[in-house]
Short mmCIF file of C-alpha atoms in Angstrom, two decimals:
data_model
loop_
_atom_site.label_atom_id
_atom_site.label_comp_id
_atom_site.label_asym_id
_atom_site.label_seq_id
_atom_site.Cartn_x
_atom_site.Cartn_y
_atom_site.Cartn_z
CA UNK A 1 -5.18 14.19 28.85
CA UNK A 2 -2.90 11.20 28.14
CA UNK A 3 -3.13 9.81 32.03
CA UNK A 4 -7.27 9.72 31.76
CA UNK A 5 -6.80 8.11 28.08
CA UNK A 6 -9.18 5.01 28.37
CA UNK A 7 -8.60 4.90 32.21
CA UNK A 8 -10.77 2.58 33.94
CA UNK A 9 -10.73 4.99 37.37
CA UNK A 10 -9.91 8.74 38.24
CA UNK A 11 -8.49 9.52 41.79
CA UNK A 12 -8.67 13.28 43.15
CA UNK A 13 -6.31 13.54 45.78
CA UNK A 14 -5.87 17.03 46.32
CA UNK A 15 -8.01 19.91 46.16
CA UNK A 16 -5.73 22.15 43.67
CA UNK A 17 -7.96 24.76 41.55
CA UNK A 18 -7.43 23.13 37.97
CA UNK A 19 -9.23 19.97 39.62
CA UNK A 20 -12.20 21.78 41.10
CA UNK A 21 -13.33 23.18 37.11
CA UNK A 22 -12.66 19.67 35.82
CA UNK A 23 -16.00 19.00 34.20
CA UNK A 24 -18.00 15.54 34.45
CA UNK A 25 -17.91 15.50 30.46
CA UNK A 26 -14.14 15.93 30.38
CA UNK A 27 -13.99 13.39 32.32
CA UNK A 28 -16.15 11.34 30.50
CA UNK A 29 -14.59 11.98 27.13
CA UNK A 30 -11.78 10.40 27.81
CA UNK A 31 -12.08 7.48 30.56
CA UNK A 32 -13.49 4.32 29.65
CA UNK A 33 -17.37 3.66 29.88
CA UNK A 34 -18.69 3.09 33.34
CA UNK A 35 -15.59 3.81 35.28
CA UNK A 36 -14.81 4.87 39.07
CA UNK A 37 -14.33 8.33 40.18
CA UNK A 38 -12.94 8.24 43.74
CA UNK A 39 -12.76 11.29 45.30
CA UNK A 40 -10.75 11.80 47.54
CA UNK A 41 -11.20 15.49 49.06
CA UNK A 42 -15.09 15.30 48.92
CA UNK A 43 -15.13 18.31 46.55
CA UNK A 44 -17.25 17.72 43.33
CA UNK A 45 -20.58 18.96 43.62
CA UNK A 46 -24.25 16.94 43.75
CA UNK A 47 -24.37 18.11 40.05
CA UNK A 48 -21.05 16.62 39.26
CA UNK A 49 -21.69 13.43 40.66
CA UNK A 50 -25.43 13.51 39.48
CA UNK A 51 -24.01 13.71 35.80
CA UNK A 52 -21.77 10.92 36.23
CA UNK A 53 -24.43 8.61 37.64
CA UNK A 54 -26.44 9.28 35.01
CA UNK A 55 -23.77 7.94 32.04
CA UNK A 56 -23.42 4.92 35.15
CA UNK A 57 -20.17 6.40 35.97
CA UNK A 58 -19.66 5.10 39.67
CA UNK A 59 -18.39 7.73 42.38
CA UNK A 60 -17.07 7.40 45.75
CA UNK A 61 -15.87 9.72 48.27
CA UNK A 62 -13.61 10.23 51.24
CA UNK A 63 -16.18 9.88 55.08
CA UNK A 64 -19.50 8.69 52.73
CA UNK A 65 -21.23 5.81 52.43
CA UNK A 66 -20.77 3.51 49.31
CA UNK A 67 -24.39 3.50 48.29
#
């Protein structure tokens, strides 16, 4: 909890289980407004990146466009 506290950008770097059930509203809950998840093992689903889009979250990903 204390390394997302008001963190501007999340970075997933590895595809270990207790990263695949983070939720978008943890997430959300705790980094500031509008920030970047990168992810870096393309594993959060449409759902989990729809969600963030909708609070204006950005979200990027390893091999896809930045669109």
């Amino acid at each position: 909890d204390d390394v997302l506290h008001e963190s501007n950008c999340t970075i997933f770097a590895t595809g270990h289980d207790e990263f695949k059930n983070i939720t978008p509203k943890y997430l959300m809950r705790r980094m500031k407004s509008e920030g970047l998840v990168f992810d870096g093992r393309n594993m959060l689903s449409q759902s989990f990146k729809a969600e963030l889009a909708e609070k204006k979250f950005s979200y990027m990903a390893v091999g896809q466009s930045a669109e």
